[in-house]
Amino acid sequence: MTQELGASAFIYGLVGTAFAVGSLGGATWVASYKAPENKHVHMVIAGLVMLAIAVLGISLAWHWGVVLFFSLLAGLGNAIINSYGIGIFINNSAQEIQGRILAGVSGVINTGGIVAMGLAGVLIGLFGVREVLLGGALLSLAVLALLSPAVFRQVPKFA
């Protein structure tokens, strides 16, 4: 934000706030909407697509206002993923092992985040921030396009 788009520290904070507002708004919406259980996988995929599109938009942004909008969208997508994704695990596991399952899921998510941040740091140093964001967004969309149909086929009650 500050180096690529010349934004001030205040604007940088505003972009972070937009993500938080998107997350809180998304969590509030999810709590009030309550999609039917047979649509939870669809909601997770939609949240993943929203997040990937947000990163794509941020990578191509020409003004901090564009980043502000896509940061809000990223927060919304993230809230949808977290809410419905965790709901899928809870709804499909026995109550006595839910804690262990959620701990395992959290471990995988946290490990992935740590590895991704380390890798991103190296790649940004080599290629630049916009290029890494663009590559990550395109790779995410490609993986979603390739794997989403298989997810829907393998879980018939969600098809």
Tab-separated table of N, CA, C and O in Angstrom, residues 68-144:
chain	number	residue	atom	x	y	z
A	68	LEU	N	-9.210	-0.909	-0.954
A	68	LEU	CA	-10.199	-0.808	0.122
A	68	LEU	C	-11.419	-1.679	-0.174
A	68	LEU	O	-11.866	-2.460	0.673
A	69	PHE	N	-11.944	-1.584	-1.392
A	69	PHE	CA	-13.097	-2.392	-1.792
A	69	PHE	C	-12.770	-3.881	-1.731
A	69	PHE	O	-13.526	-4.683	-1.166
A	70	PHE	N	-11.637	-4.283	-2.317
A	70	PHE	CA	-11.294	-5.702	-2.359
A	70	PHE	C	-10.920	-6.240	-0.976
A	70	PHE	O	-11.088	-7.429	-0.701
A	71	SER	N	-10.434	-5.389	-0.095
A	71	SER	CA	-10.165	-5.808	1.270
A	71	SER	C	-11.469	-6.128	1.996
A	71	SER	O	-11.555	-7.106	2.748
A	72	LEU	N	-12.490	-5.320	1.762
A	72	LEU	CA	-13.819	-5.587	2.312
A	72	LEU	C	-14.355	-6.925	1.780
A	72	LEU	O	-14.866	-7.752	2.547
A	73	LEU	N	-14.204	-7.155	0.485
A	73	LEU	CA	-14.639	-8.408	-0.132
A	73	LEU	C	-13.863	-9.597	0.444
A	73	LEU	O	-14.449	-10.653	0.709
A	74	ALA	N	-12.566	-9.419	0.673
A	74	ALA	CA	-11.754	-10.495	1.256
A	74	ALA	C	-12.242	-10.844	2.663
A	74	ALA	O	-12.328	-12.023	3.023
A	75	GLY	N	-12.579	-9.836	3.436
A	75	GLY	CA	-13.102	-10.088	4.777
A	75	GLY	C	-14.407	-10.854	4.738
A	75	GLY	O	-14.623	-11.787	5.521
A	76	LEU	N	-15.275	-10.485	3.823
A	76	LEU	CA	-16.552	-11.177	3.667
A	76	LEU	C	-16.326	-12.642	3.268
A	76	LEU	O	-16.905	-13.558	3.860
A	77	GLY	N	-15.486	-12.868	2.269
A	77	GLY	CA	-15.178	-14.229	1.839
A	77	GLY	C	-14.559	-15.051	2.960
A	77	GLY	O	-14.910	-16.223	3.157
A	78	ASN	N	-13.664	-14.443	3.711
A	78	ASN	CA	-13.009	-15.132	4.817
A	78	ASN	C	-14.026	-15.545	5.887
A	78	ASN	O	-13.966	-16.660	6.415
A	79	ALA	N	-14.969	-14.674	6.193
A	79	ALA	CA	-16.001	-14.994	7.185
A	79	ALA	C	-16.869	-16.163	6.712
A	79	ALA	O	-17.220	-17.047	7.502
A	80	ILE	N	-17.205	-16.164	5.447
A	80	ILE	CA	-18.027	-17.248	4.892
A	80	ILE	C	-17.265	-18.570	4.968
A	80	ILE	O	-17.815	-19.600	5.384
A	81	ILE	N	-16.000	-18.563	4.591
A	81	ILE	CA	-15.179	-19.772	4.644
A	81	ILE	C	-15.094	-20.296	6.079
A	81	ILE	O	-15.309	-21.484	6.332
A	82	ASN	N	-14.772	-19.410	7.005
A	82	ASN	CA	-14.611	-19.830	8.395
A	82	ASN	C	-15.912	-20.385	8.977
A	82	ASN	O	-15.913	-21.440	9.606
A	83	SER	N	-16.996	-19.697	8.757
A	83	SER	CA	-18.267	-20.116	9.352
A	83	SER	C	-18.763	-21.434	8.775
A	83	SER	O	-19.046	-22.380	9.514
A	84	TYR	N	-18.890	-21.497	7.464
A	84	TYR	CA	-19.433	-22.705	6.852
A	84	TYR	C	-18.426	-23.847	6.840
A	84	TYR	O	-18.808	-25.006	6.957
A	85	GLY	N	-17.159	-23.543	6.694
A	85	GLY	CA	-16.145	-24.596	6.704
A	85	GLY	C	-16.105	-25.320	8.043
A	85	GLY	O	-16.125	-26.558	8.094
A	86	ILE	N	-16.085	-24.574	9.130
A	86	ILE	CA	-16.085	-25.191	10.455
A	86	ILE	C	-17.407	-25.916	10.690
A	86	ILE	O	-17.443	-27.005	11.269
A	87	GLY	N	-18.506	-25.334	10.208
A	87	GLY	CA	-19.811	-25.983	10.340
A	87	GLY	C	-19.837	-27.349	9.692
A	87	GLY	O	-20.439	-28.297	10.219
A	88	ILE	N	-19.185	-27.485	8.547
A	88	ILE	CA	-19.125	-28.784	7.855
A	88	ILE	C	-18.432	-29.820	8.738
A	88	ILE	O	-18.900	-30.953	8.874
A	89	PHE	N	-17.320	-29.432	9.353
A	89	PHE	CA	-16.612	-30.375	10.221
A	89	PHE	C	-17.458	-30.747	11.438
A	89	PHE	O	-17.518	-31.907	11.825
A	90	ILE	N	-18.102	-29.787	12.041
A	90	ILE	CA	-18.918	-30.050	13.231
A	90	ILE	C	-20.110	-30.943	12.884
A	90	ILE	O	-20.409	-31.897	13.589
A	91	ASN	N	-20.778	-30.634	11.773
A	91	ASN	CA	-21.970	-31.396	11.392
A	91	ASN	C	-21.670	-32.821	10.950
A	91	ASN	O	-22.569	-33.658	10.921
A	92	ASN	N	-20.430	-33.087	10.592
A	92	ASN	CA	-20.093	-34.408	10.058
A	92	ASN	C	-19.119	-35.189	10.930
A	92	ASN	O	-18.440	-36.101	10.444
A	93	SER	N	-19.056	-34.848	12.204
A	93	SER	CA	-18.193	-35.597	13.110
A	93	SER	C	-18.942	-35.874	14.409
A	93	SER	O	-19.813	-35.103	14.818
A	94	ALA	N	-18.584	-36.975	15.023
A	94	ALA	CA	-19.205	-37.347	16.294
A	94	ALA	C	-18.836	-36.318	17.366
A	94	ALA	O	-17.706	-35.814	17.392
A	95	GLN	N	-19.775	-36.028	18.224
A	95	GLN	CA	-19.583	-34.988	19.235
A	95	GLN	C	-18.351	-35.237	20.103
A	95	GLN	O	-17.628	-34.304	20.434
A	96	GLU	N	-18.099	-36.501	20.440
A	96	GLU	CA	-16.990	-36.799	21.353
A	96	GLU	C	-15.607	-36.566	20.734
A	96	GLU	O	-14.618	-36.498	21.469
A	97	ILE	N	-15.516	-36.419	19.411
A	97	ILE	CA	-14.206	-36.174	18.794
A	97	ILE	C	-14.133	-34.815	18.088
A	97	ILE	O	-13.123	-34.508	17.462
A	98	GLN	N	-15.150	-34.011	18.213
A	98	GLN	CA	-15.153	-32.709	17.526
A	98	GLN	C	-13.981	-31.829	17.939
A	98	GLN	O	-13.373	-31.171	17.100
A	99	GLY	N	-13.645	-31.816	19.215
A	99	GLY	CA	-12.516	-30.996	19.679
A	99	GLY	C	-11.213	-31.390	19.020
A	99	GLY	O	-10.438	-30.547	18.583
A	100	ARG	N	-10.980	-32.691	18.918
A	100	ARG	CA	-9.748	-33.172	18.285
A	100	ARG	C	-9.739	-32.870	16.792
A	100	ARG	O	-8.712	-32.509	16.221
A	101	ILE	N	-10.892	-33.016	16.168
A	101	ILE	CA	-10.975	-32.724	14.729
A	101	ILE	C	-10.714	-31.244	14.477
A	101	ILE	O	-9.911	-30.885	13.607
A	102	LEU	N	-11.352	-30.379	15.252
A	102	LEU	CA	-11.157	-28.941	15.056
A	102	LEU	C	-9.728	-28.521	15.397
A	102	LEU	O	-9.170	-27.628	14.753
A	103	ALA	N	-9.113	-29.171	16.391
A	103	ALA	CA	-7.712	-28.875	16.701
A	103	ALA	C	-6.810	-29.270	15.530
A	103	ALA	O	-5.885	-28.527	15.171
A	104	GLY	N	-7.093	-30.423	14.921
A	104	GLY	CA	-6.318	-30.854	13.759
A	104	GLY	C	-6.487	-29.913	12.580
A	104	GLY	O	-5.513	-29.544	11.913
A	105	VAL	N	-7.730	-29.499	12.329
A	105	VAL	CA	-8.004	-28.559	11.240
A	105	VAL	C	-7.280	-27.244	11.502
A	105	VAL	O	-6.645	-26.674	10.606
A	106	SER	N	-7.359	-26.748	12.733
A	106	SER	CA	-6.674	-25.493	13.075
A	106	SER	C	-5.166	-25.621	12.890
A	106	SER	O	-4.512	-24.690	12.408
A	107	GLY	N	-4.622	-26.770	13.246
A	107	GLY	CA	-3.187	-26.993	13.066
A	107	GLY	C	-2.781	-26.949	11.603
A	107	GLY	O	-1.770	-26.333	11.245
A	108	VAL	N	-3.575	-27.566	10.750
A	108	VAL	CA	-3.287	-27.550	9.311
A	108	VAL	C	-3.390	-26.131	8.765
A	108	VAL	O	-2.514	-25.670	8.012
A	109	ILE	N	-4.434	-25.416	9.154
A	109	ILE	CA	-4.626	-24.035	8.684
A	109	ILE	C	-3.485	-23.148	9.156
A	109	ILE	O	-2.912	-22.376	8.365
A	110	ASN	N	-3.124	-23.241	10.440
A	110	ASN	CA	-2.044	-22.402	10.972
A	110	ASN	C	-0.700	-22.736	10.344
A	110	ASN	O	0.081	-21.835	10.013
A	111	THR	N	-0.425	-24.018	10.162
A	111	THR	CA	0.831	-24.417	9.521
A	111	THR	C	0.881	-23.908	8.083
A	111	THR	O	1.908	-23.371	7.642
A	112	GLY	N	-0.226	-24.059	7.367
A	112	GLY	CA	-0.286	-23.551	5.995
A	112	GLY	C	-0.057	-22.050	5.938
A	112	GLY	O	0.659	-21.544	5.064
A	113	GLY	N	-0.645	-21.322	6.879
A	113	GLY	CA	-0.465	-19.865	6.920
A	113	GLY	C	0.980	-19.469	7.178
A	113	GLY	O	1.515	-18.553	6.545
A	114	ILE	N	1.627	-20.155	8.102
A	114	ILE	CA	3.026	-19.855	8.429
A	114	ILE	C	3.930	-20.157	7.234
A	114	ILE	O	4.788	-19.352	6.866
A	115	VAL	N	3.737	-21.313	6.617
A	115	VAL	CA	4.542	-21.678	5.442
A	115	VAL	C	4.293	-20.689	4.306
A	115	VAL	O	5.238	-20.242	3.641
A	116	ALA	N	3.024	-20.329	4.092
A	116	ALA	CA	2.693	-19.393	3.015
A	116	ALA	C	3.337	-18.027	3.247
A	116	ALA	O	3.840	-17.409	2.302
A	117	MET	N	3.335	-17.545	4.488
A	117	MET	CA	3.961	-16.244	4.763
A	117	MET	C	5.465	-16.291	4.522
A	117	MET	O	6.042	-15.355	3.964
A	118	GLY	N	6.101	-17.372	4.940
A	118	GLY	CA	7.538	-17.502	4.708
A	118	GLY	C	7.861	-17.571	3.226
A	118	GLY	O	8.763	-16.885	2.736
A	119	LEU	N	7.109	-18.380	2.502
A	119	LEU	CA	7.309	-18.512	1.058
A	119	LEU	C	7.009	-17.194	0.348
A	119	LEU	O	7.755	-16.781	-0.550
A	120	ALA	N	5.935	-16.533	0.767
A	120	ALA	CA	5.582	-15.246	0.152
A	120	ALA	C	6.692	-14.219	0.347
A	120	ALA	O	7.001	-13.453	-0.565
A	121	GLY	N	7.291	-14.207	1.536
A	121	GLY	CA	8.397	-13.267	1.786
A	121	GLY	C	9.551	-13.471	0.816
A	121	GLY	O	10.088	-12.517	0.254
A	122	VAL	N	9.900	-14.716	0.596
A	122	VAL	CA	10.990	-15.031	-0.342
A	122	VAL	C	10.582	-14.642	-1.762
A	122	VAL	O	11.352	-13.999	-2.492
A	123	LEU	N	9.373	-15.027	-2.169
A	123	LEU	CA	8.921	-14.743	-3.531
A	123	LEU	C	8.764	-13.248	-3.791
A	123	LEU	O	9.079	-12.770	-4.881
A	124	ILE	N	8.282	-12.512	-2.795
A	124	ILE	CA	8.161	-11.055	-2.954
A	124	ILE	C	9.534	-10.434	-3.153
A	124	ILE	O	9.706	-9.532	-3.971
A	125	GLY	N	10.522	-10.939	-2.416
A	125	GLY	CA	11.890	-10.456	-2.596
A	125	GLY	C	12.424	-10.725	-3.995
A	125	GLY	O	13.177	-9.926	-4.554
A	126	LEU	N	12.022	-11.845	-4.568
A	126	LEU	CA	12.494	-12.210	-5.900
A	126	LEU	C	11.713	-11.550	-7.031
A	126	LEU	O	12.282	-11.152	-8.044
A	127	PHE	N	10.387	-11.462	-6.879
A	127	PHE	CA	9.537	-11.037	-7.995
A	127	PHE	C	8.776	-9.733	-7.777
A	127	PHE	O	8.376	-9.099	-8.740
A	128	GLY	N	8.472	-9.380	-6.542
A	128	GLY	CA	7.681	-8.187	-6.260
A	128	GLY	C	6.309	-8.561	-5.723
A	128	GLY	O	5.789	-9.648	-5.993
A	129	VAL	N	5.727	-7.652	-4.970
A	129	VAL	CA	4.478	-7.943	-4.271
A	129	VAL	C	3.297	-8.139	-5.224
A	129	VAL	O	2.499	-9.063	-5.063
A	130	ARG	N	3.177	-7.296	-6.223
A	130	ARG	CA	2.045	-7.426	-7.159
A	130	ARG	C	2.095	-8.751	-7.916
A	130	ARG	O	1.088	-9.415	-8.111
A	131	GLU	N	3.288	-9.123	-8.330
A	131	GLU	CA	3.455	-10.356	-9.089
A	131	GLU	C	3.114	-11.582	-8.235
A	131	GLU	O	2.480	-12.534	-8.722
A	132	VAL	N	3.513	-11.557	-6.977
A	132	VAL	CA	3.227	-12.687	-6.088
A	132	VAL	C	1.729	-12.760	-5.785
A	132	VAL	O	1.141	-13.846	-5.798
A	133	LEU	N	1.108	-11.615	-5.545
A	133	LEU	CA	-0.341	-11.606	-5.311
A	133	LEU	C	-1.092	-12.100	-6.554
A	133	LEU	O	-2.025	-12.905	-6.444
A	134	LEU	N	-0.688	-11.632	-7.714
A	134	LEU	CA	-1.326	-12.052	-8.957
A	134	LEU	C	-1.159	-13.562	-9.171
A	134	LEU	O	-2.122	-14.273	-9.465
A	135	GLY	N	0.057	-14.046	-8.994
A	135	GLY	CA	0.313	-15.482	-9.153
A	135	GLY	C	-0.479	-16.314	-8.155
A	135	GLY	O	-1.058	-17.347	-8.512
A	136	GLY	N	-0.539	-15.864	-6.909
A	136	GLY	CA	-1.300	-16.587	-5.891
A	136	GLY	C	-2.785	-16.616	-6.205
A	136	GLY	O	-3.447	-17.647	-6.047
A	137	ALA	N	-3.318	-15.487	-6.665
A	137	ALA	CA	-4.744	-15.422	-7.012
A	137	ALA	C	-5.058	-16.332	-8.192
A	137	ALA	O	-6.041	-17.085	-8.162
A	138	LEU	N	-4.228	-16.278	-9.231
A	138	LEU	CA	-4.471	-17.121	-10.406
A	138	LEU	C	-4.326	-18.602	-10.080
A	138	LEU	O	-5.123	-19.429	-10.531
A	139	LEU	N	-3.330	-18.931	-9.270
A	139	LEU	CA	-3.145	-20.324	-8.854
A	139	LEU	C	-4.346	-20.793	-8.021
A	139	LEU	O	-4.846	-21.904	-8.211
A	140	SER	N	-4.823	-19.950	-7.126
A	140	SER	CA	-5.991	-20.294	-6.304
A	140	SER	C	-7.220	-20.527	-7.160
A	140	SER	O	-7.959	-21.501	-6.952
A	141	LEU	N	-7.461	-19.643	-8.111
A	141	LEU	CA	-8.627	-19.805	-8.989
A	141	LEU	C	-8.508	-21.066	-9.849
A	141	LEU	O	-9.500	-21.764	-10.064
A	142	ALA	N	-7.297	-21.370	-10.298
A	142	ALA	CA	-7.095	-22.578	-11.098
A	142	ALA	C	-7.356	-23.832	-10.265
A	142	ALA	O	-8.025	-24.773	-10.721
A	143	VAL	N	-6.853	-23.861	-9.040
A	143	VAL	CA	-7.079	-25.014	-8.165
A	143	VAL	C	-8.570	-25.154	-7.856
A	143	VAL	O	-9.111	-26.263	-7.876
A	144	LEU	N	-9.237	-24.050	-7.597
A	144	LEU	CA	-10.684	-24.102	-7.363
A	144	LEU	C	-11.428	-24.637	-8.574
A	144	LEU	O	-12.329	-25.470	-8.441
